[in-house]
Short mmCIF file of C-alpha atoms and ligand atoms in Angstrom, two decimals:
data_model
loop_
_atom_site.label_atom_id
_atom_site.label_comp_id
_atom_site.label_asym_id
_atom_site.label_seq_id
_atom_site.Cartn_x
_atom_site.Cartn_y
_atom_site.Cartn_z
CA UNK A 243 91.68 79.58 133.00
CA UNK A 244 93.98 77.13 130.80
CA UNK A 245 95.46 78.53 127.99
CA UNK A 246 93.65 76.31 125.79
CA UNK A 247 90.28 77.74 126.39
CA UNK A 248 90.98 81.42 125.07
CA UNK A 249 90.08 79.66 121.74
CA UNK A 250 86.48 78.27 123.14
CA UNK A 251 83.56 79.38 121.64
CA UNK A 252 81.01 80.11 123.77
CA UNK A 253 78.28 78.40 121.75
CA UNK A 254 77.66 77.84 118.50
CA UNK A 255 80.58 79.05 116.61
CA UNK A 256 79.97 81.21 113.09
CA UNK A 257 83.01 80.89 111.30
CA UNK A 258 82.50 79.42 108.11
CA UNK A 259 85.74 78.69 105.46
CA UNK A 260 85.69 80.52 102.49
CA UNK A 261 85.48 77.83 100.27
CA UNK A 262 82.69 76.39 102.22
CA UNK A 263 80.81 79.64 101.75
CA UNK A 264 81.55 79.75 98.05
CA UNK A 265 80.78 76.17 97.71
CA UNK A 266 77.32 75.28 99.96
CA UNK A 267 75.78 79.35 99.34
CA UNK A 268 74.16 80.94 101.40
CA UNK A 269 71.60 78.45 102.20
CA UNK A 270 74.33 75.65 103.05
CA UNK A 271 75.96 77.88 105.42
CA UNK A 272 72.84 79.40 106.90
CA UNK A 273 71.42 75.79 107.29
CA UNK A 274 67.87 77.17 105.15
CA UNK A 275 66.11 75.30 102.49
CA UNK A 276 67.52 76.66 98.73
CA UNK A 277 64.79 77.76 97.12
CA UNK A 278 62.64 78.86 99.93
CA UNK A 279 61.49 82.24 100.66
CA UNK A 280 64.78 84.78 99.53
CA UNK A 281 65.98 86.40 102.12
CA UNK A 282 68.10 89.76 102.58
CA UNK A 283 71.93 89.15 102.68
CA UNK A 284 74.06 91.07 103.56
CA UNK A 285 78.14 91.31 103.54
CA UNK A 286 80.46 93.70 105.79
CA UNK A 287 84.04 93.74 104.66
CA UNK A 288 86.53 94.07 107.23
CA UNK A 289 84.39 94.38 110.35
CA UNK A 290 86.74 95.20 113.02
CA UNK A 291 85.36 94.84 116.50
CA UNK A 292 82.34 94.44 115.30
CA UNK A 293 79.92 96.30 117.06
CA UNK A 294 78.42 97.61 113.80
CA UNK A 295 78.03 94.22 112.60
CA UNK A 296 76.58 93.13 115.72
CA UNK A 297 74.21 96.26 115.84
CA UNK A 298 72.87 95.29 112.25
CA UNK A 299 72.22 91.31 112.80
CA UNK A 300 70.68 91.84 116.33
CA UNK A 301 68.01 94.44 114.82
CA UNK A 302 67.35 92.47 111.22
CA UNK A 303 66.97 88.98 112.24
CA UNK A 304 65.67 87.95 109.24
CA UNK A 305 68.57 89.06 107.53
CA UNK A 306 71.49 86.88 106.67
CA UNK A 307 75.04 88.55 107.49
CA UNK A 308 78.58 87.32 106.75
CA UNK A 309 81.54 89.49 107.82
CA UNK A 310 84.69 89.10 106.53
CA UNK A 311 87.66 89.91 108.33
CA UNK A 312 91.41 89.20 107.78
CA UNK A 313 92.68 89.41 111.10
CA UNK A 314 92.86 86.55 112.92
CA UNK A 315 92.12 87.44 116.20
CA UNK A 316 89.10 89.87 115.37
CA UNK A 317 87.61 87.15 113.47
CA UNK A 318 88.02 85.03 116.96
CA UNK A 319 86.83 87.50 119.16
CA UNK A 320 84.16 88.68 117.13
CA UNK A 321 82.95 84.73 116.79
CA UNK A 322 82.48 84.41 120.55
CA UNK A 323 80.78 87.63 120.24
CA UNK A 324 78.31 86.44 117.98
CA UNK A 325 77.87 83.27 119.76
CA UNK A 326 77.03 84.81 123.65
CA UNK A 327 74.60 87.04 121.52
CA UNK A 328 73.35 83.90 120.19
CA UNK A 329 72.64 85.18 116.84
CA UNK A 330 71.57 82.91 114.36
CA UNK A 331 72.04 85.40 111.29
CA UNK A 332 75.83 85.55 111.16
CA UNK A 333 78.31 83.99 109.42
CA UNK A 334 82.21 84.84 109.94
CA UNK A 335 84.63 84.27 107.43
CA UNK A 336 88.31 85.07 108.50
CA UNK A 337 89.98 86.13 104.91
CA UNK A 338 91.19 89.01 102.60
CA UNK A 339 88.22 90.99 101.21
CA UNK A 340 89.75 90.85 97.72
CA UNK A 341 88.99 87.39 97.84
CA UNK A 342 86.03 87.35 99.67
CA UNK A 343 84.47 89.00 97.65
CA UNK A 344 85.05 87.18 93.70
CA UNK A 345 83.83 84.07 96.19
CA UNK A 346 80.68 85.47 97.24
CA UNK A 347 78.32 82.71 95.94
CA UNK A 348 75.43 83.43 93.41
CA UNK A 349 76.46 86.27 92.01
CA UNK A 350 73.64 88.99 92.04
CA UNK A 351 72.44 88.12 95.44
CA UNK A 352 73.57 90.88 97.80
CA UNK A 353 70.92 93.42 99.10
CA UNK A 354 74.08 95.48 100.67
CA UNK A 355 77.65 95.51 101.40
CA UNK A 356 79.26 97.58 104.18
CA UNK A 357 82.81 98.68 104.05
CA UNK A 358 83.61 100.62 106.75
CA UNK A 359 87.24 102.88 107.39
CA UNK A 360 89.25 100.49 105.91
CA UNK A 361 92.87 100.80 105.99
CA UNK A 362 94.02 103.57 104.08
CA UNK A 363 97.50 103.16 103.90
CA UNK A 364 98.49 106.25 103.63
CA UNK A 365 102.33 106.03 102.68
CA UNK A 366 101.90 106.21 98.39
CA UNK A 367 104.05 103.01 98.43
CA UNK A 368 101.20 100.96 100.48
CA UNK A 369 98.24 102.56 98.57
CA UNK A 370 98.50 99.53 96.46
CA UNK A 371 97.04 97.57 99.24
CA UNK A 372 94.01 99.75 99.83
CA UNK A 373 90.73 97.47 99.49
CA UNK A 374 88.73 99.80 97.61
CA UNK A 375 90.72 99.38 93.74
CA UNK A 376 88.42 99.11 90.62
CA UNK A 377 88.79 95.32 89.94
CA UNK A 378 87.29 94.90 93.78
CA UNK A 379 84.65 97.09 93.12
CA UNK A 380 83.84 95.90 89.80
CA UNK A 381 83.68 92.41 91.98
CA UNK A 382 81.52 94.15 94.29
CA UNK A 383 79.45 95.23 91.59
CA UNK A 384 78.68 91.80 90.21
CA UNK A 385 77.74 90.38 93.98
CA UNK A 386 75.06 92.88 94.30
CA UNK A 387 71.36 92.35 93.30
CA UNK A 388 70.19 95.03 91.49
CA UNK A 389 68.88 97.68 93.24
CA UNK A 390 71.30 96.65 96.10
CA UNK A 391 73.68 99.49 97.74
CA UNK A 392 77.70 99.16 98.35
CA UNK A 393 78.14 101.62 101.58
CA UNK A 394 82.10 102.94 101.85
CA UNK A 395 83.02 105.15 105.09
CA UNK A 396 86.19 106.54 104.90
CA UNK A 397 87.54 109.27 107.59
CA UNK A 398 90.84 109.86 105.02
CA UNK A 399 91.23 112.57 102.48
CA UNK A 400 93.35 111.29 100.11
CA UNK A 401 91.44 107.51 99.82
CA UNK A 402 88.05 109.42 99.73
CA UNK A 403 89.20 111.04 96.47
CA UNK A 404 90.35 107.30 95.73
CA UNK A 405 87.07 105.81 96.24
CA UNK A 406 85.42 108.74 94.73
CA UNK A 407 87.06 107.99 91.47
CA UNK A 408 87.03 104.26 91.55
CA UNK A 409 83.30 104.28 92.63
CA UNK A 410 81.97 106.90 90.06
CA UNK A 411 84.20 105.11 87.29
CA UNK A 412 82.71 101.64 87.57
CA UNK A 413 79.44 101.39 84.97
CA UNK A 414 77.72 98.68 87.34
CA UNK A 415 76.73 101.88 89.99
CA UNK A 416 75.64 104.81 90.61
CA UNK A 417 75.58 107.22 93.03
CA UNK A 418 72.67 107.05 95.30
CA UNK A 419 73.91 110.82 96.77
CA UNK A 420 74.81 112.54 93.01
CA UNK A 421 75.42 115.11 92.36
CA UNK A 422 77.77 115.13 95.63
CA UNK A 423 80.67 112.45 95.97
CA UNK A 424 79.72 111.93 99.41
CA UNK A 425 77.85 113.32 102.45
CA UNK A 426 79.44 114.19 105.87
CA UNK A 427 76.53 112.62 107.58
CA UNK A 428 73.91 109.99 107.45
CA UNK A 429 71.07 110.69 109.92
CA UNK A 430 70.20 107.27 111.67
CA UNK A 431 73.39 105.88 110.54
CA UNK A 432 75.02 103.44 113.40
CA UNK A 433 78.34 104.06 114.35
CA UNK A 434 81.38 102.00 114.24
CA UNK A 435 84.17 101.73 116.63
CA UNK A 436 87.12 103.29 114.64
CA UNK A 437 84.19 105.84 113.72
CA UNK A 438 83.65 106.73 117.25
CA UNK A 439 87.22 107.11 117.68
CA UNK A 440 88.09 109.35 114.44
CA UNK A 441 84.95 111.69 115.66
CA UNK A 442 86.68 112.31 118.67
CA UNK A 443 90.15 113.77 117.09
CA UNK A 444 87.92 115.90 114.73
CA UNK A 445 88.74 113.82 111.80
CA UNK A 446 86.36 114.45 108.78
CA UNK A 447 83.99 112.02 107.87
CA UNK A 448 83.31 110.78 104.31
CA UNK A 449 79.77 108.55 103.30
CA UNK A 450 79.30 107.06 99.92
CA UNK A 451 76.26 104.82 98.75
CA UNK A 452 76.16 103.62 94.93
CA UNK A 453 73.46 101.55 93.87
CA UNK A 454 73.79 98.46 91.40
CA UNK A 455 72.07 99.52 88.28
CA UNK A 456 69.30 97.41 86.55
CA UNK A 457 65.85 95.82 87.70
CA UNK A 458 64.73 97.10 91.20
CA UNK A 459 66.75 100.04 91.02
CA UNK A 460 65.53 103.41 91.81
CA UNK A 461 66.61 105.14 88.22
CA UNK A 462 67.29 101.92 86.32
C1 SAM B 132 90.42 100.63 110.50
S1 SAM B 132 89.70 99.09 110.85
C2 SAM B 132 87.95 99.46 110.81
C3 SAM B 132 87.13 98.43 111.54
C4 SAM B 132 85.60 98.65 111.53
N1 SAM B 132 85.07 98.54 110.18
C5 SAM B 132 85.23 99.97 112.14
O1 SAM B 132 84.89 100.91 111.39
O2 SAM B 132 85.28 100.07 113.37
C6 SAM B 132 89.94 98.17 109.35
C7 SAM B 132 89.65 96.68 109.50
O3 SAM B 132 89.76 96.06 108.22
C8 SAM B 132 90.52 94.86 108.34
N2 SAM B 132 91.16 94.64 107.03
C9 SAM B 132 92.23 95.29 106.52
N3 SAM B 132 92.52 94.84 105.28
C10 SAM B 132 91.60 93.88 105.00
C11 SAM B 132 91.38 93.03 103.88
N4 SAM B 132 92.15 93.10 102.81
N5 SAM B 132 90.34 92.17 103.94
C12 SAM B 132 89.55 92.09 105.05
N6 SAM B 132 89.71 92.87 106.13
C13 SAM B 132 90.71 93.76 106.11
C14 SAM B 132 91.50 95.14 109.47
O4 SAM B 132 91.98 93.95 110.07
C15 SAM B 132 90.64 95.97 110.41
O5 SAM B 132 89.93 95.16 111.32
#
């Protein structure tokens, strides 16, 4: 095989640019008529692998996914992935989630956003970098439709506390799983690689779900 084609897709390729996202919607990049029938979107932040990403769009077809993913080369492998699976529902943007997600076009129009074991940095001078920070979930916040759910999964001690007080502290959510922080399982839930991994060594496991207050909410 030449070197060249370790960058071929294997059919239609899903990575969209950021700015093309933020710019056409969801629509533009999904190729469906704005204004149509809405349909479900949903956004997984830093999807790895992907195998929970491609576990969600293969069983929700009607759903629209974008994953965002800064690495390079997941965001390649995942897209020829998505394209031997042929899925039509999934959209790859290759990017930092911090930015990702102020872009997220027409604000309001998330049904659910996954964020899965991201990086916890755990030296105190890198916790700066940690994804989950109150101006990113305040962001998250304002993507989501109401009633829609941000999902965090975190196998680390110290960032669960994190994301415990950054999630309960933003005024846009609440907790779907008050009056506990988070539950140490999720029957049904799919698992993701890392997940799979961390289960093995015994790590705990840490699942939070907030809701985005207001219309279609379960409490309003
Ligand atoms: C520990 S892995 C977890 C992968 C997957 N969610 C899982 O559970 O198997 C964290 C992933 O987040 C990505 N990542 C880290 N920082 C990110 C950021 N700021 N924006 C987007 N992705 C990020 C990493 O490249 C990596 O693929």
């Amino acid at each position: 095989m030449g070197r060249s084609l370790k960058y071929e897709i294997p059919g239609v390729d899903p990575r969209v640019a950021l700015d093309e996202w933020a710019e056409k919607g969801w629509s533009g990049i999904f190729g469906t008529v704005a204004g149509s029938e809405p349909r479900s979107r949903v956004l997984e932040i830093g999807f790895g692998r992907g195998e929970f990403l491609l576990d969600l769009a293969s069983s929700a077809p009607e759903v629209e996914f974008v994953g965002v993913e800064v690495s390079f080369k997941r965001t390649l492998k995942m897209a020829r992935k998505v394209a031997r699976a042929a899925l039509a529902n999934v959209r790859l943007v290759e990017g930092r989630a911090e930015e990702a997600i102020r872009a997220v076009p027409e604000p309001a129009s998330l049904d659910a956003i996954w964020i899965n074991f991201s990086d916890p940095w755990p030296k105190r001078r890198h916790a700066h970098r940690r994804v989950l920070q109150p101006e990113f979930v305040a962001a998250a916040a304002a993507a989501l439709a109401p009633g829609g759910h941000l999902y965090v999964a975190t196998d680390d001690v110290p960032y669960a506390h994190q994301i415990d007080e950054v999630l309960s502290a933003e005024p846009g959510l609440q907790n779907a799983y008050a009056p506990w922080p988070f539950v140490s399982e999720v029957k049904g839930r799919r698992q993701t690689g890392y997940e799979a991994q961390w289960r093995e060594e015994g790590r705990p496991m840490h699942f939070f779900s907030y809701q985005r207050r207001g219309a279609g909410a379960s409490d309003g």
